[in-house]
PDB file of C-alpha atoms in Angstrom:
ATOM      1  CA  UNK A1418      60.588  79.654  62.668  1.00 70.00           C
ATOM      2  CA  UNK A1419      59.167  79.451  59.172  1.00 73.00           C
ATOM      3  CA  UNK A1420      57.624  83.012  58.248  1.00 88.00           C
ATOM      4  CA  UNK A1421      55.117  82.820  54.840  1.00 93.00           C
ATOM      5  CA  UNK A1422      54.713  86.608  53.581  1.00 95.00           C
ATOM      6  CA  UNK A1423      52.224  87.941  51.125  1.00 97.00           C
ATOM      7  CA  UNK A1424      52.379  90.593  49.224  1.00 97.00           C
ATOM      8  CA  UNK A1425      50.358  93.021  48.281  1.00 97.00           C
ATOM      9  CA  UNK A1426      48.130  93.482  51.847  1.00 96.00           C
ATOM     10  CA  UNK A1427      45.310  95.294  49.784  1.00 96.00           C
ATOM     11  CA  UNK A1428      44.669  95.611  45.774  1.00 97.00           C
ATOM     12  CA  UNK A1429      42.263  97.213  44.358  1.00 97.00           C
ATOM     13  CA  UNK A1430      41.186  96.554  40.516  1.00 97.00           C
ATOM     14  CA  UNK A1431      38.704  97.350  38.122  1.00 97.00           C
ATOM     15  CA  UNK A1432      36.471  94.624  37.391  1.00 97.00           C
ATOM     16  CA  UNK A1433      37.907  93.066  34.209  1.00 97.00           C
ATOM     17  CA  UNK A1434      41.728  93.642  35.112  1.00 98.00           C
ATOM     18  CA  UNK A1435      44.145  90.987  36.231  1.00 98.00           C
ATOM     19  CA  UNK A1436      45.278  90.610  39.522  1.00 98.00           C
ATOM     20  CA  UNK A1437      47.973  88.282  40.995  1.00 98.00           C
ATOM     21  CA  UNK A1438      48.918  88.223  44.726  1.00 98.00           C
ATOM     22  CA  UNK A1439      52.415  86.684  45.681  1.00 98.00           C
ATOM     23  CA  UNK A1440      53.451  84.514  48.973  1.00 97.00           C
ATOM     24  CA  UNK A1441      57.283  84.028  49.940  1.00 97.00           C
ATOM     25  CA  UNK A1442      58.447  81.371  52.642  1.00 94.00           C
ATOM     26  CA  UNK A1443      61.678  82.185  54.691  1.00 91.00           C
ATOM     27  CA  UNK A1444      62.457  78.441  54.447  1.00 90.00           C
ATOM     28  CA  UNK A1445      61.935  75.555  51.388  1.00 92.00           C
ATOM     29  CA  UNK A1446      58.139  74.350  51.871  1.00 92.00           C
ATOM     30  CA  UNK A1447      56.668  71.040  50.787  1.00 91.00           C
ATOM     31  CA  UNK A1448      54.046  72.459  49.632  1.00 92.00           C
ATOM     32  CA  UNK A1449      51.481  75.309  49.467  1.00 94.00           C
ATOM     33  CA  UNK A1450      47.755  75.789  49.705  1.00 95.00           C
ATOM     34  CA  UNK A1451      45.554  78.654  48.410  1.00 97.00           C
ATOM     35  CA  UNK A1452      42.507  79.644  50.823  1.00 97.00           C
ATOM     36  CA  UNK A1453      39.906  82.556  50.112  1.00 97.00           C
ATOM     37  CA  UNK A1454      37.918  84.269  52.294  1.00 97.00           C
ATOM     38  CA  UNK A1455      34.947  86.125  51.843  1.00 96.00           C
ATOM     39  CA  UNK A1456      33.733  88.913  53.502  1.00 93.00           C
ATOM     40  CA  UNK A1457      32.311  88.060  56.885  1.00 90.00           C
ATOM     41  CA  UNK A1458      33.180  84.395  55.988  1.00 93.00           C
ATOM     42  CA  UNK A1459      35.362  81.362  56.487  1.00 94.00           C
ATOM     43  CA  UNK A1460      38.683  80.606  54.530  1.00 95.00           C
ATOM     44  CA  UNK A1461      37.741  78.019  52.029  1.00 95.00           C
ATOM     45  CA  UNK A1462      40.546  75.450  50.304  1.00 95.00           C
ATOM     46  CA  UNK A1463      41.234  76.361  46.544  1.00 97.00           C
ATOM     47  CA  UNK A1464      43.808  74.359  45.646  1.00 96.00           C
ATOM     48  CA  UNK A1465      47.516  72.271  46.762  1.00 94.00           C
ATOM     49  CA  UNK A1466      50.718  72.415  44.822  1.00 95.00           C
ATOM     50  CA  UNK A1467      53.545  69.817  45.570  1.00 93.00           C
ATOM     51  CA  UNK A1468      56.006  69.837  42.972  1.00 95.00           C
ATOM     52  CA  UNK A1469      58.974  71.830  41.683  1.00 96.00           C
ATOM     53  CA  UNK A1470      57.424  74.417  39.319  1.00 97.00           C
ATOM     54  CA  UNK A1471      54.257  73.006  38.984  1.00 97.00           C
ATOM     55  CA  UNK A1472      51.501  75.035  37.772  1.00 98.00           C
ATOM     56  CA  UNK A1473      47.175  74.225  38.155  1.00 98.00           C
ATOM     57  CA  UNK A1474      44.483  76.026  36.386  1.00 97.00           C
ATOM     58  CA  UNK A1475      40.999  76.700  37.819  1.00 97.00           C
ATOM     59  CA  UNK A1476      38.610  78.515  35.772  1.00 97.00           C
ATOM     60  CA  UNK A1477      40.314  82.744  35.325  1.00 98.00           C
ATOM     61  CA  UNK A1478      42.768  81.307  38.419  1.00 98.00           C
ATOM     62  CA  UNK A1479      46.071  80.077  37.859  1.00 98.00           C
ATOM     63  CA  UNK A1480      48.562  78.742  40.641  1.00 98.00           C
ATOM     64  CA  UNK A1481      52.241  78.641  40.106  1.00 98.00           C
ATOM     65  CA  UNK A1482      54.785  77.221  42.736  1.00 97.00           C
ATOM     66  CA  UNK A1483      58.112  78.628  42.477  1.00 97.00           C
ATOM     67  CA  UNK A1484      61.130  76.094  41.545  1.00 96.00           C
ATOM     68  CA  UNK A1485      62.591  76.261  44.577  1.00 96.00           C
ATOM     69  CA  UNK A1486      59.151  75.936  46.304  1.00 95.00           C
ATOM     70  CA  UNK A1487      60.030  79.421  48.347  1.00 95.00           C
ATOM     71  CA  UNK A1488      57.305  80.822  46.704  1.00 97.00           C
ATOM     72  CA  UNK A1489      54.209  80.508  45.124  1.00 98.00           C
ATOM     73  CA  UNK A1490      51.604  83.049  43.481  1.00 98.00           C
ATOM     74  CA  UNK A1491      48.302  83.132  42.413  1.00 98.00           C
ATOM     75  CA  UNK A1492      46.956  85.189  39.306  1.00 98.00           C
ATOM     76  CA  UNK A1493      43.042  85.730  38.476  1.00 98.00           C
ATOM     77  CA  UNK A1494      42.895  86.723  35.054  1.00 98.00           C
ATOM     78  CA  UNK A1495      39.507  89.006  34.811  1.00 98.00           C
ATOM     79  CA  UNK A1496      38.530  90.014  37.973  1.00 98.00           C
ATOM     80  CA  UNK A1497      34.729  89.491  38.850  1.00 97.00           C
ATOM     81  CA  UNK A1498      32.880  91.153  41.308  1.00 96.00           C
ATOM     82  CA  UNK A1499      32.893  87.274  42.917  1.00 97.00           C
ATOM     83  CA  UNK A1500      36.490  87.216  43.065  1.00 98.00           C
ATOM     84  CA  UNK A1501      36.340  89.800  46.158  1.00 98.00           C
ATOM     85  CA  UNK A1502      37.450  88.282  49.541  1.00 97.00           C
ATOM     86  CA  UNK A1503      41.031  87.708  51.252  1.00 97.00           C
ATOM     87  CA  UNK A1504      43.290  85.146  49.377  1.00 98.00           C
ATOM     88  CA  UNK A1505      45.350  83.499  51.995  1.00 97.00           C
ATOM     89  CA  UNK A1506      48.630  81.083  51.047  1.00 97.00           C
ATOM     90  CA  UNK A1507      50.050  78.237  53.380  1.00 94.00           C
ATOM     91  CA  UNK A1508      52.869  76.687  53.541  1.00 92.00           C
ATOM     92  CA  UNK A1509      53.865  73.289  55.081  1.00 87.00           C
ATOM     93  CA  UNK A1510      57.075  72.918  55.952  1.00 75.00           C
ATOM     94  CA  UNK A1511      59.365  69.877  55.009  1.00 64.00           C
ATOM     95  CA  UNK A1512      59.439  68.179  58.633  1.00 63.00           C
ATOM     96  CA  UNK A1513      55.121  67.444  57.383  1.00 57.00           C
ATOM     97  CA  UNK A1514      54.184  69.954  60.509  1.00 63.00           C
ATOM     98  CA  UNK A1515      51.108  72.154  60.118  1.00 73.00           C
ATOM     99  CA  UNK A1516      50.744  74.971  57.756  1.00 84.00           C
ATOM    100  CA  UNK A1517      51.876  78.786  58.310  1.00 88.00           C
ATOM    101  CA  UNK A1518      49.422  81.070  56.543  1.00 91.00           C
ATOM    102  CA  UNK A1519      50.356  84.027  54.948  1.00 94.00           C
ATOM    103  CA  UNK A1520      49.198  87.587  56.056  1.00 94.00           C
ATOM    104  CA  UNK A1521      46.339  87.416  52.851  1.00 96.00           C
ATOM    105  CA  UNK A1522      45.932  89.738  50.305  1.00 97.00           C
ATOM    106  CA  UNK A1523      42.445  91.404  49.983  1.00 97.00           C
ATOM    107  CA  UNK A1524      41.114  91.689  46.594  1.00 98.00           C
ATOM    108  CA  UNK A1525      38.636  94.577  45.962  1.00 97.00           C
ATOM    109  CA  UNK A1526      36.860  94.948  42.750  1.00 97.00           C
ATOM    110  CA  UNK A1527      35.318  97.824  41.250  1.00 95.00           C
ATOM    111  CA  UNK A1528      32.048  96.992  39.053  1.00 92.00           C
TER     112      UNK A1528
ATOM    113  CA  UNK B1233      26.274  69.673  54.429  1.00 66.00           C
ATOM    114  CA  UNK B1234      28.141  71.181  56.702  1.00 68.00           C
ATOM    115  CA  UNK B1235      31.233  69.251  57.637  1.00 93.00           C
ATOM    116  CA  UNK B1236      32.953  71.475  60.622  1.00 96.00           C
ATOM    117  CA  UNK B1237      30.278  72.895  62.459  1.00 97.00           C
ATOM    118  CA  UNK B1238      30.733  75.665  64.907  1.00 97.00           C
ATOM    119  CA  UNK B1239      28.293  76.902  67.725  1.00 93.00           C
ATOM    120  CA  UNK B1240      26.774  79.283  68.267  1.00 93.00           C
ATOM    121  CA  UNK B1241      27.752  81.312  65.564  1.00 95.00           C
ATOM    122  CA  UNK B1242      27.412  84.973  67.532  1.00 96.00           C
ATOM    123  CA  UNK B1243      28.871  84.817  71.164  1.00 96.00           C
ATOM    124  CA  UNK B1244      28.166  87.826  73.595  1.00 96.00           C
ATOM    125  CA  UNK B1245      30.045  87.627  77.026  1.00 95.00           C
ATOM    126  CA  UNK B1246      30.960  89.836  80.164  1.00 95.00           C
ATOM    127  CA  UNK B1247      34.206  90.917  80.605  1.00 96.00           C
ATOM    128  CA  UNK B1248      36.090  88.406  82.590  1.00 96.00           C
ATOM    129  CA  UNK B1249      33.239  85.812  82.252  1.00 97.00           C
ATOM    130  CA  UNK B1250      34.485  82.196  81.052  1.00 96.00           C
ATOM    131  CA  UNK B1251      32.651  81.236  77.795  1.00 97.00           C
ATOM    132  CA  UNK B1252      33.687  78.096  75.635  1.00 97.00           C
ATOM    133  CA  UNK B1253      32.818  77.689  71.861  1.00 97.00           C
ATOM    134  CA  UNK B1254      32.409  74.611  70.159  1.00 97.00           C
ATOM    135  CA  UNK B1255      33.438  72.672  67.208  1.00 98.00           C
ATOM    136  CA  UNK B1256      31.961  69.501  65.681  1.00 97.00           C
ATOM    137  CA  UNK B1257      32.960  67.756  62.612  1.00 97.00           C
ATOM    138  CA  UNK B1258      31.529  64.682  60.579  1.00 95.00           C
ATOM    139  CA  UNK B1259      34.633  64.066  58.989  1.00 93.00           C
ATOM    140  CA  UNK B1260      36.808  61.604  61.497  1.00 93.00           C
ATOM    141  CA  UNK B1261      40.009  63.846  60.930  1.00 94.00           C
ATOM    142  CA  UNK B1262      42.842  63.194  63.329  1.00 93.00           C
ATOM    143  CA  UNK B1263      43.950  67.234  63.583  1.00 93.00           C
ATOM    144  CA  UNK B1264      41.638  70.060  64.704  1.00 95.00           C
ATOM    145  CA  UNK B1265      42.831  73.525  64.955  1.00 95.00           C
ATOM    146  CA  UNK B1266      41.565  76.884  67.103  1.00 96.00           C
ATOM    147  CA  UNK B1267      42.658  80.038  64.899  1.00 96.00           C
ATOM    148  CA  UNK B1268      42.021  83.467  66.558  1.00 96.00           C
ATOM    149  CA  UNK B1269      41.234  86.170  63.625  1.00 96.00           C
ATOM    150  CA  UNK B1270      40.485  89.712  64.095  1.00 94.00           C
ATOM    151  CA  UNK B1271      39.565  92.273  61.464  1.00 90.00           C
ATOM    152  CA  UNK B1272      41.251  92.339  58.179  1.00 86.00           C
ATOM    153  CA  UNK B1273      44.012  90.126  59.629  1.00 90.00           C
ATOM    154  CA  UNK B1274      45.412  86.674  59.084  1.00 91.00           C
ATOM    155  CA  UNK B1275      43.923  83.917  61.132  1.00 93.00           C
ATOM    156  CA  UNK B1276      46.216  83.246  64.043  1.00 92.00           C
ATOM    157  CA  UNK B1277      46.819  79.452  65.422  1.00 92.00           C
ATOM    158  CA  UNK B1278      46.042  79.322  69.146  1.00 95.00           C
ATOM    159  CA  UNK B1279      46.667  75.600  69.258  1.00 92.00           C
ATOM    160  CA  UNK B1280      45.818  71.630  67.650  1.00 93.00           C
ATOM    161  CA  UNK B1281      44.681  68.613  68.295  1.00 94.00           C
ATOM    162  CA  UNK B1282      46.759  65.948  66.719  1.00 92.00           C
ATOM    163  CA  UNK B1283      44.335  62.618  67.780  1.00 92.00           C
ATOM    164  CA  UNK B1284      44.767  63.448  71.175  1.00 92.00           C
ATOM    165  CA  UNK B1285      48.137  65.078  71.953  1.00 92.00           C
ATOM    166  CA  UNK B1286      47.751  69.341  72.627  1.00 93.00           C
ATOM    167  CA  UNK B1287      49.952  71.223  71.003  1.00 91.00           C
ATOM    168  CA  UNK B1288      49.790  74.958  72.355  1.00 90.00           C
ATOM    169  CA  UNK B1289      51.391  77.660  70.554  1.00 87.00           C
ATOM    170  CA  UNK B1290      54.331  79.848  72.525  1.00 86.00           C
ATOM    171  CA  UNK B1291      52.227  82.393  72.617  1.00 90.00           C
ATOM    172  CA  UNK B1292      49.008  81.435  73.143  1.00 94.00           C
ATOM    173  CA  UNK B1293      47.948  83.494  76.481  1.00 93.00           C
ATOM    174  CA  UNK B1294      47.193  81.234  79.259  1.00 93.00           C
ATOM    175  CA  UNK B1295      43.870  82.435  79.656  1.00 95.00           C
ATOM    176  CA  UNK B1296      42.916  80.209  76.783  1.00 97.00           C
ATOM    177  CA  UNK B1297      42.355  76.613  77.060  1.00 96.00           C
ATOM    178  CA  UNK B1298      40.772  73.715  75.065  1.00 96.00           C
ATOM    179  CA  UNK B1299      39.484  70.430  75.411  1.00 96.00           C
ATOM    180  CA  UNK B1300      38.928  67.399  72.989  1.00 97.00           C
ATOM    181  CA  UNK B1301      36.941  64.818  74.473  1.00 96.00           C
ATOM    182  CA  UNK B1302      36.541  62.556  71.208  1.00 95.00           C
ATOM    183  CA  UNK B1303      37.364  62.858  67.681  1.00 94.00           C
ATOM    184  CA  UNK B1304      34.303  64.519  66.465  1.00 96.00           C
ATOM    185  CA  UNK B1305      34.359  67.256  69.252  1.00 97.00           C
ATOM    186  CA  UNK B1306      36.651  69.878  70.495  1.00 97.00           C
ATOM    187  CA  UNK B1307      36.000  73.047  72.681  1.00 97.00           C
ATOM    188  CA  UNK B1308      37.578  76.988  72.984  1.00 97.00           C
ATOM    189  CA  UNK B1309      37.656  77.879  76.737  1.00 97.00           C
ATOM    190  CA  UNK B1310      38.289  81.690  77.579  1.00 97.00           C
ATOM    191  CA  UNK B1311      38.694  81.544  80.911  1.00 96.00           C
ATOM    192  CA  UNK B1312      38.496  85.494  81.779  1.00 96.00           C
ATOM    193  CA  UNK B1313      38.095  86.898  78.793  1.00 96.00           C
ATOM    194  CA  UNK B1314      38.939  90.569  78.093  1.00 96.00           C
ATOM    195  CA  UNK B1315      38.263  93.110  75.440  1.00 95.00           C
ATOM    196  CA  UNK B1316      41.097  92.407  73.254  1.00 95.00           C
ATOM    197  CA  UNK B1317      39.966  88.689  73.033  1.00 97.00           C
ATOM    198  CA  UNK B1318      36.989  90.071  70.641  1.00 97.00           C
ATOM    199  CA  UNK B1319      37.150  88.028  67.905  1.00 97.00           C
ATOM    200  CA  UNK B1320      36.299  85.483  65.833  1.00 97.00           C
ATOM    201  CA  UNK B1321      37.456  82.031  66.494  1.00 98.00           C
ATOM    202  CA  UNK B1322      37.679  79.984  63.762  1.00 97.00           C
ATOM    203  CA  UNK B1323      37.863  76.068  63.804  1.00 97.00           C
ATOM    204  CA  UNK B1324      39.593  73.917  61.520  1.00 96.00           C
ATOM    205  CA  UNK B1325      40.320  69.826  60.996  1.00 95.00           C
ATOM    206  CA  UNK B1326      42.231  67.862  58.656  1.00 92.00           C
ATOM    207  CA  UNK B1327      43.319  64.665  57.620  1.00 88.00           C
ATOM    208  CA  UNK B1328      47.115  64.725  58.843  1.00 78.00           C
ATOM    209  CA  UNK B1329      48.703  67.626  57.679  1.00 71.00           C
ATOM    210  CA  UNK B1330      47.092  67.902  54.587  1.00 78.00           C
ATOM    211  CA  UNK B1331      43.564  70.324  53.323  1.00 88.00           C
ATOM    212  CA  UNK B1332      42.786  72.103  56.201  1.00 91.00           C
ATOM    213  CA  UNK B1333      38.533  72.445  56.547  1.00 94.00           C
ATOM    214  CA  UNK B1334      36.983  75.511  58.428  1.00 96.00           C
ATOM    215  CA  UNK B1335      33.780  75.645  60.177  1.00 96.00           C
ATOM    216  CA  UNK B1336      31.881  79.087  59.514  1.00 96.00           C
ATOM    217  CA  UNK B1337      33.216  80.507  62.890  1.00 96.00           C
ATOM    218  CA  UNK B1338      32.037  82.375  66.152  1.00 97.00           C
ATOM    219  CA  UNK B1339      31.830  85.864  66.500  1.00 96.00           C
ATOM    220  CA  UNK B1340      32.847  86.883  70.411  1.00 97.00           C
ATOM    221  CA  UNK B1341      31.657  89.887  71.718  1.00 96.00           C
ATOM    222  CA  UNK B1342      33.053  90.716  75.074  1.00 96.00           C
ATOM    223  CA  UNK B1343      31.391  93.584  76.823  1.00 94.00           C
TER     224      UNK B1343
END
């Protein structure tokens, strides 16, 4: 089955410094989502990319899918003391199932 | 406003006790989702809702079972629950495949 892998499990950063988490898919997705999780919370949607290459901008965060939409990473330019929490990808297949979620990467940031 | 609403929010059972959670939502999605998540792990799919076709996963233990007896509602029964099914259970809906929406989850506590 389709396996979504995220890499690195843990990062911690100075507040300030960059930080980009990566997500690889075993098989060709149709797209991927970006979640984020704070502590003791719920994963909340941050964002959808569909196409080939494409690239979205929200705020310090910027979302590229890969061009042979395999893989996908997210980059927070910096780092806040808000931007602490678990960043979770998901991938949807091409058949339209459900998503596969990555195993998150969680984002600790020194003040 | 809340949109997925989960209740209660802290469970405490007895090992081997049934207990069922539950999930509302004001959204009329077709798909809702049980995810299992335990510390500083991914959430893990236990099964969907898709309208009103179950979908289990493979390896979703038997001991869990749900229920969806309308669109808005759907229900998390642990028939004999042990200590390793200390979690929290997170539920989710969406439109199709698409955004997936996550209510703010129940802690279980199993004694």
């Amino acid at each position: 089955g389709q396996q979504v892998m995220q890499i690195p499990q843990y990062q911690h950063v100075q507040e300030g410094e960059d930080f980009t988490t990566y997500c690889n898919s075993s098989t060709t997705l149709s797209n991927i989502q970006w979640y984020k999780q704070r502590p003791g919370g719920h994963p909340v949607f941050l964002i959808q990319l569909v196409k080939s290459g494409e690239v979205k901008k929200q705020k310090r965060l910027t979302f590229q899918f890969g061009e042979a939409k395999k893989n996908s990473s997210l980059h927070i330019t910096a780092t806040q003391t808000t931007d602490v929490g678990t960043y979770f990808c998901a991938g949807g297949n091409n058949a339209g199932n459900m998503l596969t979620f990555g195993g998150g990467t969680r984002l600790m940031v020194k003040p | 406003d809340a949109m997925v609403i989960q209740n209660p929010r802290y469970q405490v059972t007895q090992f081997g006790k049934p207990v069922t959670l539950s999930c509302s939502q004001t959204l009329n999605h077709n798909v809702m989702y049980w995810y299992q998540q335990k510390s500083s792990q991914a959430p893990k799919l236990l099964f969907h809702y898709y309208d009103k076709d179950f979908n289990n996963e493979a390896d979703t233990p038997d001991n869990f079972q749900s229920r969806r007896p309308n669109t808005s509602f759907c229900f998390l029964d642990i028939r004999s629950p042990g200590l390793g099914d200390a979690a929290m259970y997170l539920c989710a809906t969406s439109a199709r495949w698409n955004i997936q929406y996550f209510g703010a989850g129940t802690r279980l506590s199993v004694l």
